[in-house]
PDB file of C-alpha atoms in Angstrom:
ATOM      1  CA  GLY S   1     -43.270 -22.350 -47.832  1.00 66.00           C
ATOM      2  CA  ALA S   2     -44.866 -24.868 -50.111  1.00 75.00           C
ATOM      3  CA  VAL S   3     -45.976 -28.157 -48.624  1.00 87.00           C
ATOM      4  CA  VAL S   4     -46.003 -31.537 -50.299  1.00 92.00           C
ATOM      5  CA  SER S   5     -48.008 -34.077 -48.366  1.00 94.00           C
ATOM      6  CA  GLN S   6     -47.088 -37.702 -48.999  1.00 97.00           C
ATOM      7  CA  HIS S   7     -48.755 -40.780 -47.597  1.00 96.00           C
ATOM      8  CA  PRO S   8     -48.620 -43.379 -46.420  1.00 98.00           C
ATOM      9  CA  SER S   9     -45.356 -42.870 -44.596  1.00 97.00           C
ATOM     10  CA  ARG S  10     -44.873 -46.573 -44.121  1.00 97.00           C
ATOM     11  CA  VAL S  11     -46.493 -49.576 -45.718  1.00 98.00           C
ATOM     12  CA  ILE S  12     -45.935 -53.291 -45.509  1.00 97.00           C
ATOM     13  CA  CYS S  13     -47.521 -55.411 -48.169  1.00 96.00           C
ATOM     14  CA  LYS S  14     -47.463 -58.971 -49.360  1.00 97.00           C
ATOM     15  CA  SER S  15     -45.729 -60.037 -52.537  1.00 97.00           C
ATOM     16  CA  GLY S  16     -47.982 -59.755 -55.523  1.00 97.00           C
ATOM     17  CA  THR S  17     -50.150 -56.974 -54.196  1.00 97.00           C
ATOM     18  CA  SER S  18     -50.188 -53.355 -55.333  1.00 97.00           C
ATOM     19  CA  VAL S  19     -49.493 -50.272 -53.297  1.00 98.00           C
ATOM     20  CA  LYS S  20     -50.523 -46.715 -54.078  1.00 98.00           C
ATOM     21  CA  ILE S  21     -48.542 -43.762 -52.812  1.00 98.00           C
ATOM     22  CA  GLU S  22     -50.021 -40.289 -52.955  1.00 97.00           C
ATOM     23  CA  CYS S  23     -48.412 -36.897 -53.064  1.00 96.00           C
ATOM     24  CA  ARG S  24     -50.535 -33.824 -52.676  1.00 94.00           C
ATOM     25  CA  SER S  25     -49.501 -30.246 -53.104  1.00 90.00           C
ATOM     26  CA  LEU S  26     -51.333 -28.423 -50.364  1.00 87.00           C
ATOM     27  CA  ASP S  27     -50.834 -24.791 -51.234  1.00 85.00           C
ATOM     28  CA  PHE S  28     -49.806 -24.701 -54.854  1.00 86.00           C
ATOM     29  CA  GLN S  29     -50.747 -26.168 -58.171  1.00 87.00           C
ATOM     30  CA  ALA S  30     -48.157 -28.473 -59.655  1.00 87.00           C
ATOM     31  CA  THR S  31     -48.137 -29.396 -63.315  1.00 89.00           C
ATOM     32  CA  THR S  32     -45.213 -31.703 -62.636  1.00 91.00           C
ATOM     33  CA  MET S  33     -44.085 -33.895 -59.766  1.00 93.00           C
ATOM     34  CA  PHE S  34     -40.879 -35.873 -59.518  1.00 94.00           C
ATOM     35  CA  TRP S  35     -40.735 -39.378 -58.086  1.00 96.00           C
ATOM     36  CA  TYR S  36     -37.552 -40.765 -56.611  1.00 96.00           C
ATOM     37  CA  ARG S  37     -36.434 -44.024 -55.152  1.00 97.00           C
ATOM     38  CA  GLN S  38     -33.796 -44.300 -52.483  1.00 95.00           C
ATOM     39  CA  PHE S  39     -32.138 -47.525 -51.391  1.00 91.00           C
ATOM     40  CA  PRO S  40     -30.696 -47.724 -47.870  1.00 88.00           C
ATOM     41  CA  LYS S  41     -27.677 -45.492 -47.473  1.00 87.00           C
ATOM     42  CA  LYS S  42     -27.804 -44.515 -51.110  1.00 91.00           C
ATOM     43  CA  SER S  43     -28.616 -41.428 -53.072  1.00 93.00           C
ATOM     44  CA  LEU S  44     -31.902 -40.465 -54.664  1.00 93.00           C
ATOM     45  CA  MET S  45     -32.583 -41.813 -58.111  1.00 93.00           C
ATOM     46  CA  LEU S  46     -35.213 -40.231 -60.283  1.00 93.00           C
ATOM     47  CA  MET S  47     -37.782 -42.743 -61.448  1.00 95.00           C
ATOM     48  CA  ALA S  48     -40.180 -40.595 -63.402  1.00 95.00           C
ATOM     49  CA  THR S  49     -41.755 -37.221 -63.810  1.00 93.00           C
ATOM     50  CA  SER S  50     -45.496 -37.011 -63.629  1.00 94.00           C
ATOM     51  CA  ASN S  51     -47.242 -34.503 -65.828  1.00 91.00           C
ATOM     52  CA  GLU S  52     -50.718 -33.228 -65.103  1.00 90.00           C
ATOM     53  CA  GLY S  53     -53.135 -34.367 -67.749  1.00 87.00           C
ATOM     54  CA  SER S  54     -50.630 -36.365 -69.752  1.00 89.00           C
ATOM     55  CA  LYS S  55     -48.378 -39.395 -69.571  1.00 92.00           C
ATOM     56  CA  ALA S  56     -45.525 -39.567 -67.152  1.00 94.00           C
ATOM     57  CA  THR S  57     -41.956 -39.418 -68.370  1.00 93.00           C
ATOM     58  CA  TYR S  58     -39.990 -42.403 -67.136  1.00 95.00           C
ATOM     59  CA  GLU S  59     -36.250 -42.643 -66.669  1.00 93.00           C
ATOM     60  CA  GLN S  60     -34.345 -45.256 -68.561  1.00 92.00           C
ATOM     61  CA  GLY S  61     -34.604 -48.654 -66.933  1.00 94.00           C
ATOM     62  CA  VAL S  62     -37.754 -47.927 -64.947  1.00 95.00           C
ATOM     63  CA  GLU S  63     -40.603 -50.305 -65.758  1.00 95.00           C
ATOM     64  CA  LYS S  64     -43.626 -48.297 -66.758  1.00 95.00           C
ATOM     65  CA  ASP S  65     -46.035 -51.148 -66.204  1.00 95.00           C
ATOM     66  CA  LYS S  66     -44.719 -51.818 -62.756  1.00 96.00           C
ATOM     67  CA  PHE S  67     -44.538 -48.262 -61.478  1.00 97.00           C
ATOM     68  CA  LEU S  68     -47.728 -46.597 -62.590  1.00 97.00           C
ATOM     69  CA  ILE S  69     -47.732 -42.854 -62.240  1.00 96.00           C
ATOM     70  CA  ASN S  70     -50.813 -40.735 -62.521  1.00 93.00           C
ATOM     71  CA  HIS S  71     -51.183 -36.977 -62.226  1.00 93.00           C
ATOM     72  CA  ALA S  72     -54.909 -36.537 -62.407  1.00 85.00           C
ATOM     73  CA  SER S  73     -55.119 -33.032 -61.037  1.00 91.00           C
ATOM     74  CA  LEU S  74     -52.919 -30.068 -60.260  1.00 90.00           C
ATOM     75  CA  THR S  75     -52.749 -31.096 -56.621  1.00 91.00           C
ATOM     76  CA  LEU S  76     -52.410 -34.873 -56.732  1.00 95.00           C
ATOM     77  CA  SER S  77     -49.820 -37.218 -58.153  1.00 96.00           C
ATOM     78  CA  THR S  78     -49.790 -40.946 -57.403  1.00 97.00           C
ATOM     79  CA  LEU S  79     -47.295 -43.757 -57.756  1.00 98.00           C
ATOM     80  CA  THR S  80     -48.637 -47.298 -57.772  1.00 98.00           C
ATOM     81  CA  VAL S  81     -46.225 -50.168 -57.338  1.00 98.00           C
ATOM     82  CA  THR S  82     -47.952 -53.074 -59.020  1.00 97.00           C
ATOM     83  CA  SER S  83     -47.397 -56.729 -58.251  1.00 97.00           C
ATOM     84  CA  ALA S  84     -44.853 -55.791 -55.647  1.00 97.00           C
ATOM     85  CA  HIS S  85     -41.895 -58.034 -54.893  1.00 96.00           C
ATOM     86  CA  PRO S  86     -39.359 -57.907 -52.065  1.00 96.00           C
ATOM     87  CA  GLU S  87     -36.829 -56.210 -54.344  1.00 95.00           C
ATOM     88  CA  ASP S  88     -39.273 -53.296 -54.645  1.00 96.00           C
ATOM     89  CA  SER S  89     -38.798 -52.584 -50.959  1.00 96.00           C
ATOM     90  CA  SER S  90     -37.373 -49.102 -50.788  1.00 96.00           C
ATOM     91  CA  PHE S  91     -37.953 -45.492 -49.799  1.00 97.00           C
ATOM     92  CA  TYR S  92     -40.085 -43.670 -52.354  1.00 98.00           C
ATOM     93  CA  ILE S  93     -40.283 -39.913 -52.267  1.00 97.00           C
ATOM     94  CA  CYS S  94     -41.875 -37.234 -54.379  1.00 96.00           C
ATOM     95  CA  ARG S  95     -40.729 -33.712 -55.004  1.00 94.00           C
ATOM     96  CA  GLY S  96     -42.548 -30.656 -56.219  1.00 90.00           C
ATOM     97  CA  PRO S  97     -41.344 -28.469 -59.081  1.00 84.00           C
ATOM     98  CA  ARG S  98     -38.572 -25.941 -58.783  1.00 79.00           C
ATOM     99  CA  GLU S  99     -41.021 -23.074 -58.676  1.00 75.00           C
ATOM    100  CA  ILE S 100     -42.147 -24.075 -55.208  1.00 74.00           C
ATOM    101  CA  GLY S 101     -38.711 -24.323 -53.726  1.00 76.00           C
ATOM    102  CA  TYR S 102     -37.488 -27.869 -54.164  1.00 80.00           C
ATOM    103  CA  THR S 103     -39.843 -29.266 -51.565  1.00 89.00           C
ATOM    104  CA  PHE S 104     -39.882 -32.993 -50.987  1.00 93.00           C
ATOM    105  CA  GLY S 105     -42.684 -35.071 -49.610  1.00 95.00           C
ATOM    106  CA  SER S 106     -41.964 -36.894 -46.376  1.00 96.00           C
ATOM    107  CA  GLY S 107     -41.385 -40.187 -48.174  1.00 97.00           C
ATOM    108  CA  THR S 108     -42.925 -43.654 -48.082  1.00 98.00           C
ATOM    109  CA  ARG S 109     -41.018 -46.608 -46.774  1.00 97.00           C
ATOM    110  CA  LEU S 110     -42.294 -49.682 -48.583  1.00 97.00           C
ATOM    111  CA  THR S 111     -41.564 -53.154 -47.307  1.00 97.00           C
ATOM    112  CA  VAL S 112     -42.701 -56.094 -49.376  1.00 97.00           C
ATOM    113  CA  VAL S 113     -42.819 -59.402 -47.546  1.00 97.00           C
TER     114      VAL S 113
ATOM    115  CA  GLY D   1     -23.777 -37.210 -69.252  1.00 54.00           C
ATOM    116  CA  GLN D   2     -23.311 -34.876 -66.353  1.00 61.00           C
ATOM    117  CA  GLN D   3     -22.244 -36.502 -63.126  1.00 79.00           C
ATOM    118  CA  VAL D   4     -21.994 -35.038 -59.671  1.00 91.00           C
ATOM    119  CA  MET D   5     -19.331 -36.716 -57.583  1.00 94.00           C
ATOM    120  CA  GLN D   6     -19.417 -36.232 -53.846  1.00 96.00           C
ATOM    121  CA  ILE D   7     -16.821 -37.100 -51.224  1.00 97.00           C
ATOM    122  CA  PRO D   8     -16.294 -38.372 -48.673  1.00 97.00           C
ATOM    123  CA  GLN D   9     -18.955 -41.039 -48.440  1.00 96.00           C
ATOM    124  CA  TYR D  10     -18.781 -41.114 -44.667  1.00 96.00           C
ATOM    125  CA  GLN D  11     -17.400 -38.791 -42.037  1.00 97.00           C
ATOM    126  CA  HIS D  12     -17.295 -39.442 -38.342  1.00 97.00           C
ATOM    127  CA  VAL D  13     -16.296 -36.555 -36.118  1.00 98.00           C
ATOM    128  CA  GLN D  14     -16.126 -35.681 -32.485  1.00 98.00           C
ATOM    129  CA  GLU D  15     -18.577 -33.024 -31.434  1.00 98.00           C
ATOM    130  CA  GLY D  16     -16.946 -29.651 -31.843  1.00 98.00           C
ATOM    131  CA  GLU D  17     -14.796 -30.680 -34.783  1.00 98.00           C
ATOM    132  CA  ASP D  18     -15.297 -29.231 -38.221  1.00 98.00           C
ATOM    133  CA  PHE D  19     -16.722 -31.103 -41.206  1.00 98.00           C
ATOM    134  CA  THR D  20     -16.497 -30.589 -44.942  1.00 98.00           C
ATOM    135  CA  THR D  21     -18.083 -32.351 -47.883  1.00 98.00           C
ATOM    136  CA  TYR D  22     -17.121 -31.743 -51.485  1.00 98.00           C
ATOM    137  CA  CYS D  23     -18.915 -32.002 -54.792  1.00 98.00           C
ATOM    138  CA  ASN D  24     -17.402 -32.039 -58.240  1.00 97.00           C
ATOM    139  CA  SER D  25     -19.121 -31.983 -61.587  1.00 94.00           C
ATOM    140  CA  SER D  26     -17.824 -33.117 -64.937  1.00 89.00           C
ATOM    141  CA  THR D  27     -19.470 -30.106 -66.550  1.00 91.00           C
ATOM    142  CA  THR D  28     -20.147 -26.508 -65.640  1.00 94.00           C
ATOM    143  CA  LEU D  29     -23.227 -26.133 -63.511  1.00 94.00           C
ATOM    144  CA  SER D  30     -25.692 -23.305 -63.766  1.00 93.00           C
ATOM    145  CA  ASN D  31     -26.371 -23.785 -60.093  1.00 93.00           C
ATOM    146  CA  ILE D  32     -25.849 -26.261 -57.283  1.00 95.00           C
ATOM    147  CA  GLN D  33     -28.063 -27.101 -54.371  1.00 95.00           C
ATOM    148  CA  TRP D  34     -27.427 -28.638 -50.991  1.00 97.00           C
ATOM    149  CA  TYR D  35     -29.785 -30.805 -48.988  1.00 96.00           C
ATOM    150  CA  LYS D  36     -29.748 -32.417 -45.572  1.00 97.00           C
ATOM    151  CA  GLN D  37     -31.465 -35.696 -44.840  1.00 97.00           C
ATOM    152  CA  ARG D  38     -31.780 -36.753 -41.250  1.00 96.00           C
ATOM    153  CA  PRO D  39     -31.804 -40.488 -40.514  1.00 93.00           C
ATOM    154  CA  GLY D  40     -35.231 -41.810 -41.418  1.00 91.00           C
ATOM    155  CA  GLY D  41     -36.285 -38.477 -42.845  1.00 94.00           C
ATOM    156  CA  HIS D  42     -36.594 -36.827 -46.206  1.00 94.00           C
ATOM    157  CA  PRO D  43     -34.211 -34.400 -47.893  1.00 94.00           C
ATOM    158  CA  VAL D  44     -34.581 -30.804 -46.843  1.00 93.00           C
ATOM    159  CA  PHE D  45     -33.395 -28.019 -49.092  1.00 92.00           C
ATOM    160  CA  LEU D  46     -30.628 -25.972 -47.523  1.00 95.00           C
ATOM    161  CA  ILE D  47     -29.403 -23.581 -50.157  1.00 95.00           C
ATOM    162  CA  GLN D  48     -28.798 -22.895 -53.822  1.00 94.00           C
ATOM    163  CA  LEU D  49     -25.626 -21.348 -55.202  1.00 96.00           C
ATOM    164  CA  VAL D  50     -25.691 -19.673 -58.572  1.00 96.00           C
ATOM    165  CA  LYS D  51     -22.771 -17.301 -58.984  1.00 97.00           C
ATOM    166  CA  SER D  52     -19.175 -18.193 -59.723  1.00 97.00           C
ATOM    167  CA  GLY D  53     -17.118 -18.049 -56.520  1.00 97.00           C
ATOM    168  CA  GLU D  54     -20.216 -17.534 -54.412  1.00 97.00           C
ATOM    169  CA  VAL D  55     -19.976 -18.050 -50.660  1.00 98.00           C
ATOM    170  CA  LYS D  56     -23.024 -18.214 -48.460  1.00 98.00           C
ATOM    171  CA  LYS D  57     -23.335 -18.790 -44.749  1.00 98.00           C
ATOM    172  CA  GLN D  58     -26.087 -20.187 -42.614  1.00 97.00           C
ATOM    173  CA  LYS D  59     -25.006 -19.971 -38.988  1.00 97.00           C
ATOM    174  CA  ARG D  60     -22.260 -22.619 -38.690  1.00 98.00           C
ATOM    175  CA  LEU D  61     -22.669 -23.785 -42.314  1.00 98.00           C
ATOM    176  CA  THR D  62     -20.597 -22.263 -45.098  1.00 98.00           C
ATOM    177  CA  PHE D  63     -21.367 -23.065 -48.717  1.00 98.00           C
ATOM    178  CA  GLN D  64     -18.996 -22.340 -51.581  1.00 98.00           C
ATOM    179  CA  PHE D  65     -19.348 -22.504 -55.349  1.00 98.00           C
ATOM    180  CA  GLY D  66     -16.135 -22.749 -57.313  1.00 97.00           C
ATOM    181  CA  GLU D  67     -14.922 -20.135 -59.752  1.00 97.00           C
ATOM    182  CA  ALA D  68     -15.382 -22.519 -62.646  1.00 96.00           C
ATOM    183  CA  LYS D  69     -18.813 -23.565 -61.339  1.00 96.00           C
ATOM    184  CA  LYS D  70     -17.768 -27.182 -61.387  1.00 96.00           C
ATOM    185  CA  ASN D  71     -17.248 -27.755 -57.701  1.00 97.00           C
ATOM    186  CA  SER D  72     -18.826 -26.863 -54.428  1.00 98.00           C
ATOM    187  CA  SER D  73     -18.321 -27.479 -50.745  1.00 98.00           C
ATOM    188  CA  LEU D  74     -20.251 -27.427 -47.530  1.00 98.00           C
ATOM    189  CA  HIS D  75     -18.329 -26.741 -44.350  1.00 98.00           C
ATOM    190  CA  ILE D  76     -19.742 -27.061 -40.866  1.00 98.00           C
ATOM    191  CA  THR D  77     -17.876 -25.360 -38.073  1.00 98.00           C
ATOM    192  CA  ALA D  78     -17.886 -26.905 -34.611  1.00 98.00           C
ATOM    193  CA  THR D  79     -20.270 -29.747 -35.325  1.00 98.00           C
ATOM    194  CA  GLN D  80     -23.109 -30.573 -32.983  1.00 98.00           C
ATOM    195  CA  THR D  81     -25.090 -33.767 -32.601  1.00 97.00           C
ATOM    196  CA  THR D  82     -27.971 -32.071 -34.384  1.00 97.00           C
ATOM    197  CA  ASP D  83     -25.824 -31.936 -37.516  1.00 98.00           C
ATOM    198  CA  VAL D  84     -26.055 -35.710 -37.904  1.00 98.00           C
ATOM    199  CA  GLY D  85     -27.445 -36.790 -41.251  1.00 97.00           C
ATOM    200  CA  THR D  86     -26.575 -37.172 -44.883  1.00 97.00           C
ATOM    201  CA  TYR D  87     -25.682 -34.101 -46.899  1.00 98.00           C
ATOM    202  CA  PHE D  88     -26.376 -34.179 -50.613  1.00 97.00           C
ATOM    203  CA  CYS D  89     -25.364 -31.813 -53.331  1.00 97.00           C
ATOM    204  CA  ALA D  90     -27.411 -31.680 -56.500  1.00 94.00           C
ATOM    205  CA  GLY D  91     -26.830 -30.200 -59.899  1.00 92.00           C
ATOM    206  CA  PRO D  92     -29.470 -29.355 -62.482  1.00 88.00           C
ATOM    207  CA  ARG D  93     -30.658 -31.828 -65.032  1.00 82.00           C
ATOM    208  CA  HIS D  94     -33.049 -31.560 -67.885  1.00 74.00           C
ATOM    209  CA  ASN D  95     -36.733 -31.204 -67.308  1.00 68.00           C
ATOM    210  CA  ASN D  96     -36.390 -29.156 -64.146  1.00 69.00           C
ATOM    211  CA  ASP D  97     -34.912 -32.127 -62.296  1.00 81.00           C
ATOM    212  CA  MET D  98     -31.679 -32.445 -60.346  1.00 85.00           C
ATOM    213  CA  ARG D  99     -28.898 -34.989 -60.285  1.00 89.00           C
ATOM    214  CA  PHE D 100     -27.886 -35.836 -56.748  1.00 93.00           C
ATOM    215  CA  GLY D 101     -24.455 -36.653 -55.485  1.00 94.00           C
ATOM    216  CA  ALA D 102     -23.959 -39.861 -53.552  1.00 95.00           C
ATOM    217  CA  GLY D 103     -24.177 -37.984 -50.262  1.00 96.00           C
ATOM    218  CA  THR D 104     -21.888 -37.707 -47.282  1.00 97.00           C
ATOM    219  CA  ARG D 105     -23.111 -39.374 -44.130  1.00 97.00           C
ATOM    220  CA  LEU D 106     -22.052 -37.418 -41.065  1.00 98.00           C
ATOM    221  CA  THR D 107     -22.022 -38.934 -37.623  1.00 98.00           C
ATOM    222  CA  VAL D 108     -21.095 -36.901 -34.573  1.00 97.00           C
ATOM    223  CA  LYS D 109     -19.853 -38.409 -31.376  1.00 96.00           C
ATOM    224  CA  PRO D 110     -20.891 -36.460 -28.290  1.00 94.00           C
TER     225      PRO D 110
END
C-alpha cells in the first residue's frame, strides 16, 4: 500500500525556535495532504490541508502565521511550527488523500522546552 | 455541524473478555471508518463501511454500520494483549477529510 514518510519522529526544541516537519509520499503523487494535531489521550484534530502549488486551507482557530504549511511538490508537504512555545508541544501527524487509502505518517512528537 | 460521538472513553478488560466501542453521528454518514492507534504510534486504517446494515469481520473484529447509517460499532471477541490501543471511528467531512470520534482506549489485563 501507499507509504507516507514523516520525519522527524521526535524533536525537542527551545522556546522561540522553529521546527520543520516533513511528510513525503513515497509511491504516489499527492495533490493534498492533511495535517493533524493530537494532544495526549485525545483525538485527532485537523489543522490544515496542504494543496500542491497553492495556499493551504486552515481550519478555524489555527494560526496561519504560526503553523506554516507548504506543499511544494507532489511528494512533499511540510509543516513548520514557528516561534514554538511549550503549549505547542504535541503530536503532529500527516495523512495522505483518500485515494491512497487513508494512510497516516508515523507522526512527530514535538516537545518545546 | 456533523459530530461523531464515541463511547466509552476507556475500557479495561481481562484478557479473553469481549470489547465493544460505539459511534454515533448526528447526521447520516455516507461511510464510516475505523482506526487503531497503538500507544505511541500513529492511527492505522482498519476498515471502511459504506452500506446500510453492513457487517464486516476481520478475524476477531466485527464491524457494523447501522441501518440508518448514523451509528457504528466495533466488537472484539476474546481480547488479547495485542489489542491494546485506542480505537477511533471517523466520518467523512468536506474536502476529503474525516471527523474523528474521541476514541476508546482499550487496556487488556493479562
